Amino acid sequence: MKKLLLSLLLAGSSMAAFAQLPTFGIKGGANFSTLHISLDGTNISVNSGTLTTFNAGVFVDFKFGNVSLQPALNLSGKGGKFGGVFSDTEDSNIEQGDGRFNLIYLQLPVNLVYHVPVVVGDIYFGAGPYVAKGISGKVKGNDSDGNSVSEDIKFGDDGDIKSMEYGANAIAGIKFKTGLLFNVNYDLGLSNIAPNADGGKLKTRVFGISVGYAF
């Protein structure tokens, strides 16, 4: 994934001399994220509930006719909600609990985008890889007694979540001639973000919507 990102960035820089003047832009909106858990050697997999969070970032668009190379730098909220039934082995009681895992990443996607001209501007769609680094995280929720709890998440191989994540993403939207744009995206986490998972995998899934402006 790192090699692919580097190759795309090098290709973009070498082709920039032949491109139209680049377009710069900003975007921001809402993310609807989940976490996917699976166990190696089994068909067991679990999806978390959806967590509503945010996205915000900047991008540059190097256009070659109707095709463009579009790297971006985004703050992207990820995570999920978990609720379940927990057994108390000492009292043999069944109790309820829930939690929300909020993860904030600094994310670099590099998309190859195709533009379709229309009367009001252009419709676009594209896809590409991304690399992301976890910069902040917190677990919030209620314990089985209904008390509010909150704890910071540590990133790193010796922490709660790996600091680096890799994946693929797809985008689509419409950009008006005024520069106003509406965008949707889907990020598919491909790397396991759980350190020392003992055969288990934890991956992110994000659907995002945003509004922005291209200069």
mmCIF file with all atom_site columns, C-alpha atoms in Angstrom, residues 79-204:
data_model
loop_
_atom_site.group_PDB
_atom_site.id
_atom_site.type_symbol
_atom_site.label_atom_id
_atom_site.label_alt_id
_atom_site.label_comp_id
_atom_site.label_asym_id
_atom_site.label_entity_id
_atom_site.label_seq_id
_atom_site.pdbx_PDB_ins_code
_atom_site.Cartn_x
_atom_site.Cartn_y
_atom_site.Cartn_z
_atom_site.occupancy
_atom_site.B_iso_or_equiv
_atom_site.pdbx_formal_charge
_atom_site.auth_seq_id
_atom_site.auth_comp_id
_atom_site.auth_asym_id
_atom_site.auth_atom_id
_atom_site.pdbx_PDB_model_num
ATOM 1   C CA . GLY A 1 79  ? -15.096 3.795   15.182  1.00 0.00 ? 79  GLY A CA 1
ATOM 2   C CA . GLY A 1 80  ? -18.320 2.122   16.186  1.00 0.00 ? 80  GLY A CA 1
ATOM 3   C CA . LYS A 1 81  ? -20.893 1.391   18.859  1.00 0.00 ? 81  LYS A CA 1
ATOM 4   C CA . PHE A 1 82  ? -21.042 -1.851  20.790  1.00 0.00 ? 82  PHE A CA 1
ATOM 5   C CA . GLY A 1 83  ? -23.775 -3.056  23.100  1.00 0.00 ? 83  GLY A CA 1
ATOM 6   C CA . GLY A 1 84  ? -24.248 -6.483  24.544  1.00 0.00 ? 84  GLY A CA 1
ATOM 7   C CA . VAL A 1 85  ? -25.029 -8.843  27.337  1.00 0.00 ? 85  VAL A CA 1
ATOM 8   C CA . PHE A 1 86  ? -22.284 -9.662  29.820  1.00 0.00 ? 86  PHE A CA 1
ATOM 9   C CA . SER A 1 87  ? -22.209 -12.514 32.290  1.00 0.00 ? 87  SER A CA 1
ATOM 10  C CA . ASP A 1 88  ? -21.119 -11.936 35.873  1.00 0.00 ? 88  ASP A CA 1
ATOM 11  C CA . THR A 1 89  ? -19.463 -15.240 36.822  1.00 0.00 ? 89  THR A CA 1
ATOM 12  C CA . GLU A 1 90  ? -19.431 -14.493 40.566  1.00 0.00 ? 90  GLU A CA 1
ATOM 13  C CA . ASP A 1 91  ? -23.136 -13.697 40.983  1.00 0.00 ? 91  ASP A CA 1
ATOM 14  C CA . SER A 1 92  ? -24.395 -15.544 37.867  1.00 0.00 ? 92  SER A CA 1
ATOM 15  C CA . ASN A 1 93  ? -26.267 -12.399 36.899  1.00 0.00 ? 93  ASN A CA 1
ATOM 16  C CA . ILE A 1 94  ? -26.783 -11.162 33.344  1.00 0.00 ? 94  ILE A CA 1
ATOM 17  C CA . GLU A 1 95  ? -26.133 -7.461  32.920  1.00 0.00 ? 95  GLU A CA 1
ATOM 18  C CA . GLN A 1 96  ? -26.266 -4.955  30.073  1.00 0.00 ? 96  GLN A CA 1
ATOM 19  C CA . GLY A 1 97  ? -23.439 -2.674  28.925  1.00 0.00 ? 97  GLY A CA 1
ATOM 20  C CA . ASP A 1 98  ? -22.524 -0.514  25.941  1.00 0.00 ? 98  ASP A CA 1
ATOM 21  C CA . GLY A 1 99  ? -19.636 1.506   24.560  1.00 0.00 ? 99  GLY A CA 1
ATOM 22  C CA . ARG A 1 100 ? -18.700 3.934   21.795  1.00 0.00 ? 100 ARG A CA 1
ATOM 23  C CA . PHE A 1 101 ? -15.232 3.746   20.278  1.00 0.00 ? 101 PHE A CA 1
ATOM 24  C CA . ASN A 1 102 ? -14.228 7.151   18.820  1.00 0.00 ? 102 ASN A CA 1
ATOM 25  C CA . LEU A 1 103 ? -11.089 7.107   16.661  1.00 0.00 ? 103 LEU A CA 1
ATOM 26  C CA . ILE A 1 104 ? -9.652  10.164  14.900  1.00 0.00 ? 104 ILE A CA 1
ATOM 27  C CA . TYR A 1 105 ? -7.239  9.652   11.995  1.00 0.00 ? 105 TYR A CA 1
ATOM 28  C CA . LEU A 1 106 ? -5.108  11.932  9.842   1.00 0.00 ? 106 LEU A CA 1
ATOM 29  C CA . GLN A 1 107 ? -5.747  10.365  6.444   1.00 0.00 ? 107 GLN A CA 1
ATOM 30  C CA . LEU A 1 108 ? -4.058  10.708  3.039   1.00 0.00 ? 108 LEU A CA 1
ATOM 31  C CA . PRO A 1 109 ? -6.114  9.340   0.115   1.00 0.00 ? 109 PRO A CA 1
ATOM 32  C CA . VAL A 1 110 ? -4.899  9.495   -3.497  1.00 0.00 ? 110 VAL A CA 1
ATOM 33  C CA . ASN A 1 111 ? -7.767  9.063   -5.955  1.00 0.00 ? 111 ASN A CA 1
ATOM 34  C CA . LEU A 1 112 ? -7.939  8.715   -9.714  1.00 0.00 ? 112 LEU A CA 1
ATOM 35  C CA . VAL A 1 113 ? -11.083 10.653  -10.656 1.00 0.00 ? 113 VAL A CA 1
ATOM 36  C CA . TYR A 1 114 ? -13.167 10.761  -13.843 1.00 0.00 ? 114 TYR A CA 1
ATOM 37  C CA . HIS A 1 115 ? -15.214 13.883  -14.609 1.00 0.00 ? 115 HIS A CA 1
ATOM 38  C CA . VAL A 1 116 ? -18.395 13.972  -16.706 1.00 0.00 ? 116 VAL A CA 1
ATOM 39  C CA . PRO A 1 117 ? -19.298 17.512  -17.885 1.00 0.00 ? 117 PRO A CA 1
ATOM 40  C CA . VAL A 1 118 ? -22.940 18.531  -17.402 1.00 0.00 ? 118 VAL A CA 1
ATOM 41  C CA . VAL A 1 119 ? -24.766 21.826  -17.891 1.00 0.00 ? 119 VAL A CA 1
ATOM 42  C CA . VAL A 1 120 ? -24.272 23.018  -14.288 1.00 0.00 ? 120 VAL A CA 1
ATOM 43  C CA . GLY A 1 121 ? -20.695 21.799  -13.826 1.00 0.00 ? 121 GLY A CA 1
ATOM 44  C CA . ASP A 1 122 ? -19.469 18.218  -13.730 1.00 0.00 ? 122 ASP A CA 1
ATOM 45  C CA . ILE A 1 123 ? -20.269 14.900  -12.090 1.00 0.00 ? 123 ILE A CA 1
ATOM 46  C CA . TYR A 1 124 ? -17.258 12.963  -10.863 1.00 0.00 ? 124 TYR A CA 1
ATOM 47  C CA . PHE A 1 125 ? -16.394 9.538   -9.473  1.00 0.00 ? 125 PHE A CA 1
ATOM 48  C CA . GLY A 1 126 ? -13.157 7.839   -8.595  1.00 0.00 ? 126 GLY A CA 1
ATOM 49  C CA . ALA A 1 127 ? -11.213 5.513   -6.337  1.00 0.00 ? 127 ALA A CA 1
ATOM 50  C CA . GLY A 1 128 ? -7.779  4.929   -4.873  1.00 0.00 ? 128 GLY A CA 1
ATOM 51  C CA . PRO A 1 129 ? -5.777  3.847   -1.824  1.00 0.00 ? 129 PRO A CA 1
ATOM 52  C CA . TYR A 1 130 ? -5.324  5.662   1.456   1.00 0.00 ? 130 TYR A CA 1
ATOM 53  C CA . VAL A 1 131 ? -2.958  5.604   4.402   1.00 0.00 ? 131 VAL A CA 1
ATOM 54  C CA . ALA A 1 132 ? -4.019  6.917   7.818   1.00 0.00 ? 132 ALA A CA 1
ATOM 55  C CA . LYS A 1 133 ? -2.407  7.570   11.194  1.00 0.00 ? 133 LYS A CA 1
ATOM 56  C CA . GLY A 1 134 ? -4.360  7.457   14.436  1.00 0.00 ? 134 GLY A CA 1
ATOM 57  C CA . ILE A 1 135 ? -3.971  10.677  16.412  1.00 0.00 ? 135 ILE A CA 1
ATOM 58  C CA . SER A 1 136 ? -6.731  10.532  19.031  1.00 0.00 ? 136 SER A CA 1
ATOM 59  C CA . GLY A 1 137 ? -9.154  8.017   20.478  1.00 0.00 ? 137 GLY A CA 1
ATOM 60  C CA . LYS A 1 138 ? -11.571 7.571   23.331  1.00 0.00 ? 138 LYS A CA 1
ATOM 61  C CA . VAL A 1 139 ? -13.971 4.931   24.644  1.00 0.00 ? 139 VAL A CA 1
ATOM 62  C CA . LYS A 1 140 ? -17.186 6.339   26.072  1.00 0.00 ? 140 LYS A CA 1
ATOM 63  C CA . GLY A 1 141 ? -20.337 4.701   27.341  1.00 0.00 ? 141 GLY A CA 1
ATOM 64  C CA . ASN A 1 142 ? -22.172 3.236   30.296  1.00 0.00 ? 142 ASN A CA 1
ATOM 65  C CA . ASP A 1 143 ? -21.191 0.266   32.393  1.00 0.00 ? 143 ASP A CA 1
ATOM 66  C CA . SER A 1 144 ? -23.579 -2.435  33.545  1.00 0.00 ? 144 SER A CA 1
ATOM 67  C CA . ASP A 1 145 ? -24.665 -0.241  36.487  1.00 0.00 ? 145 ASP A CA 1
ATOM 68  C CA . GLY A 1 146 ? -25.564 2.668   34.226  1.00 0.00 ? 146 GLY A CA 1
ATOM 69  C CA . ASN A 1 147 ? -22.552 4.771   35.218  1.00 0.00 ? 147 ASN A CA 1
ATOM 70  C CA . SER A 1 148 ? -20.858 6.892   32.545  1.00 0.00 ? 148 SER A CA 1
ATOM 71  C CA . VAL A 1 149 ? -17.278 5.851   31.767  1.00 0.00 ? 149 VAL A CA 1
ATOM 72  C CA . SER A 1 150 ? -14.610 7.373   29.523  1.00 0.00 ? 150 SER A CA 1
ATOM 73  C CA . GLU A 1 151 ? -11.061 6.260   28.726  1.00 0.00 ? 151 GLU A CA 1
ATOM 74  C CA . ASP A 1 152 ? -8.392  7.374   26.245  1.00 0.00 ? 152 ASP A CA 1
ATOM 75  C CA . ILE A 1 153 ? -7.316  4.942   23.535  1.00 0.00 ? 153 ILE A CA 1
ATOM 76  C CA . LYS A 1 154 ? -3.571  4.496   23.057  1.00 0.00 ? 154 LYS A CA 1
ATOM 77  C CA . PHE A 1 155 ? -2.206  4.039   19.527  1.00 0.00 ? 155 PHE A CA 1
ATOM 78  C CA . GLY A 1 156 ? 0.823   1.870   18.758  1.00 0.00 ? 156 GLY A CA 1
ATOM 79  C CA . ASP A 1 157 ? 1.930   -1.754  18.558  1.00 0.00 ? 157 ASP A CA 1
ATOM 80  C CA . ASP A 1 158 ? 1.953   -1.874  22.361  1.00 0.00 ? 158 ASP A CA 1
ATOM 81  C CA . GLY A 1 159 ? -1.268  0.132   22.705  1.00 0.00 ? 159 GLY A CA 1
ATOM 82  C CA . ASP A 1 160 ? -4.963  -0.503  22.192  1.00 0.00 ? 160 ASP A CA 1
ATOM 83  C CA . ILE A 1 161 ? -5.065  0.213   18.443  1.00 0.00 ? 161 ILE A CA 1
ATOM 84  C CA . LYS A 1 162 ? -2.287  0.154   15.825  1.00 0.00 ? 162 LYS A CA 1
ATOM 85  C CA . SER A 1 163 ? -1.173  3.650   14.871  1.00 0.00 ? 163 SER A CA 1
ATOM 86  C CA . MET A 1 164 ? -1.192  3.077   11.078  1.00 0.00 ? 164 MET A CA 1
ATOM 87  C CA . GLU A 1 165 ? -4.064  1.964   8.878   1.00 0.00 ? 165 GLU A CA 1
ATOM 88  C CA . TYR A 1 166 ? -4.313  1.251   5.149   1.00 0.00 ? 166 TYR A CA 1
ATOM 89  C CA . GLY A 1 167 ? -7.290  0.822   2.887   1.00 0.00 ? 167 GLY A CA 1
ATOM 90  C CA . ALA A 1 168 ? -9.155  1.701   -0.288  1.00 0.00 ? 168 ALA A CA 1
ATOM 91  C CA . ASN A 1 169 ? -11.745 4.382   -0.858  1.00 0.00 ? 169 ASN A CA 1
ATOM 92  C CA . ALA A 1 170 ? -14.246 5.489   -3.488  1.00 0.00 ? 170 ALA A CA 1
ATOM 93  C CA . ILE A 1 171 ? -15.696 8.948   -4.047  1.00 0.00 ? 171 ILE A CA 1
ATOM 94  C CA . ALA A 1 172 ? -18.488 10.465  -6.137  1.00 0.00 ? 172 ALA A CA 1
ATOM 95  C CA . GLY A 1 173 ? -20.202 13.808  -6.333  1.00 0.00 ? 173 GLY A CA 1
ATOM 96  C CA . ILE A 1 174 ? -21.105 16.887  -8.285  1.00 0.00 ? 174 ILE A CA 1
ATOM 97  C CA . LYS A 1 175 ? -19.138 20.120  -8.607  1.00 0.00 ? 175 LYS A CA 1
ATOM 98  C CA . PHE A 1 176 ? -20.980 23.216  -9.804  1.00 0.00 ? 176 PHE A CA 1
ATOM 99  C CA . LYS A 1 177 ? -19.427 25.915  -11.969 1.00 0.00 ? 177 LYS A CA 1
ATOM 100 C CA . THR A 1 178 ? -19.501 28.216  -8.941  1.00 0.00 ? 178 THR A CA 1
ATOM 101 C CA . GLY A 1 179 ? -17.059 25.867  -7.164  1.00 0.00 ? 179 GLY A CA 1
ATOM 102 C CA . LEU A 1 180 ? -19.616 24.480  -4.709  1.00 0.00 ? 180 LEU A CA 1
ATOM 103 C CA . LEU A 1 181 ? -19.495 20.681  -4.492  1.00 0.00 ? 181 LEU A CA 1
ATOM 104 C CA . PHE A 1 182 ? -21.333 17.827  -2.810  1.00 0.00 ? 182 PHE A CA 1
ATOM 105 C CA . ASN A 1 183 ? -19.406 14.627  -2.174  1.00 0.00 ? 183 ASN A CA 1
ATOM 106 C CA . VAL A 1 184 ? -19.961 11.089  -0.903  1.00 0.00 ? 184 VAL A CA 1
ATOM 107 C CA . ASN A 1 185 ? -17.233 8.596   -0.071  1.00 0.00 ? 185 ASN A CA 1
ATOM 108 C CA . TYR A 1 186 ? -16.768 5.063   1.207   1.00 0.00 ? 186 TYR A CA 1
ATOM 109 C CA . ASP A 1 187 ? -13.584 3.972   2.993   1.00 0.00 ? 187 ASP A CA 1
ATOM 110 C CA . LEU A 1 188 ? -12.832 0.259   3.290   1.00 0.00 ? 188 LEU A CA 1
ATOM 111 C CA . GLY A 1 189 ? -10.160 -0.524  5.870   1.00 0.00 ? 189 GLY A CA 1
ATOM 112 C CA . LEU A 1 190 ? -7.956  -3.383  4.683   1.00 0.00 ? 190 LEU A CA 1
ATOM 113 C CA . SER A 1 191 ? -5.419  -3.585  7.503   1.00 0.00 ? 191 SER A CA 1
ATOM 114 C CA . ASN A 1 192 ? -5.957  -5.110  10.921  1.00 0.00 ? 192 ASN A CA 1
ATOM 115 C CA . ILE A 1 193 ? -5.842  -2.285  13.484  1.00 0.00 ? 193 ILE A CA 1
ATOM 116 C CA . ALA A 1 194 ? -5.928  -4.573  16.544  1.00 0.00 ? 194 ALA A CA 1
ATOM 117 C CA . PRO A 1 195 ? -2.445  -5.257  17.977  1.00 0.00 ? 195 PRO A CA 1
ATOM 118 C CA . ASN A 1 196 ? -1.768  -8.719  19.387  1.00 0.00 ? 196 ASN A CA 1
ATOM 119 C CA . ALA A 1 197 ? -5.219  -9.860  18.313  1.00 0.00 ? 197 ALA A CA 1
ATOM 120 C CA . ASP A 1 198 ? -4.486  -13.612 18.737  1.00 0.00 ? 198 ASP A CA 1
ATOM 121 C CA . GLY A 1 199 ? -6.179  -14.581 15.490  1.00 0.00 ? 199 GLY A CA 1
ATOM 122 C CA . GLY A 1 200 ? -8.772  -11.801 15.499  1.00 0.00 ? 200 GLY A CA 1
ATOM 123 C CA . LYS A 1 201 ? -9.032  -8.912  13.059  1.00 0.00 ? 201 LYS A CA 1
ATOM 124 C CA . LEU A 1 202 ? -10.484 -5.432  13.576  1.00 0.00 ? 202 LEU A CA 1
ATOM 125 C CA . LYS A 1 203 ? -11.106 -3.260  10.501  1.00 0.00 ? 203 LYS A CA 1
ATOM 126 C CA . THR A 1 204 ? -12.819 0.062   9.844   1.00 0.00 ? 204 THR A CA 1
#
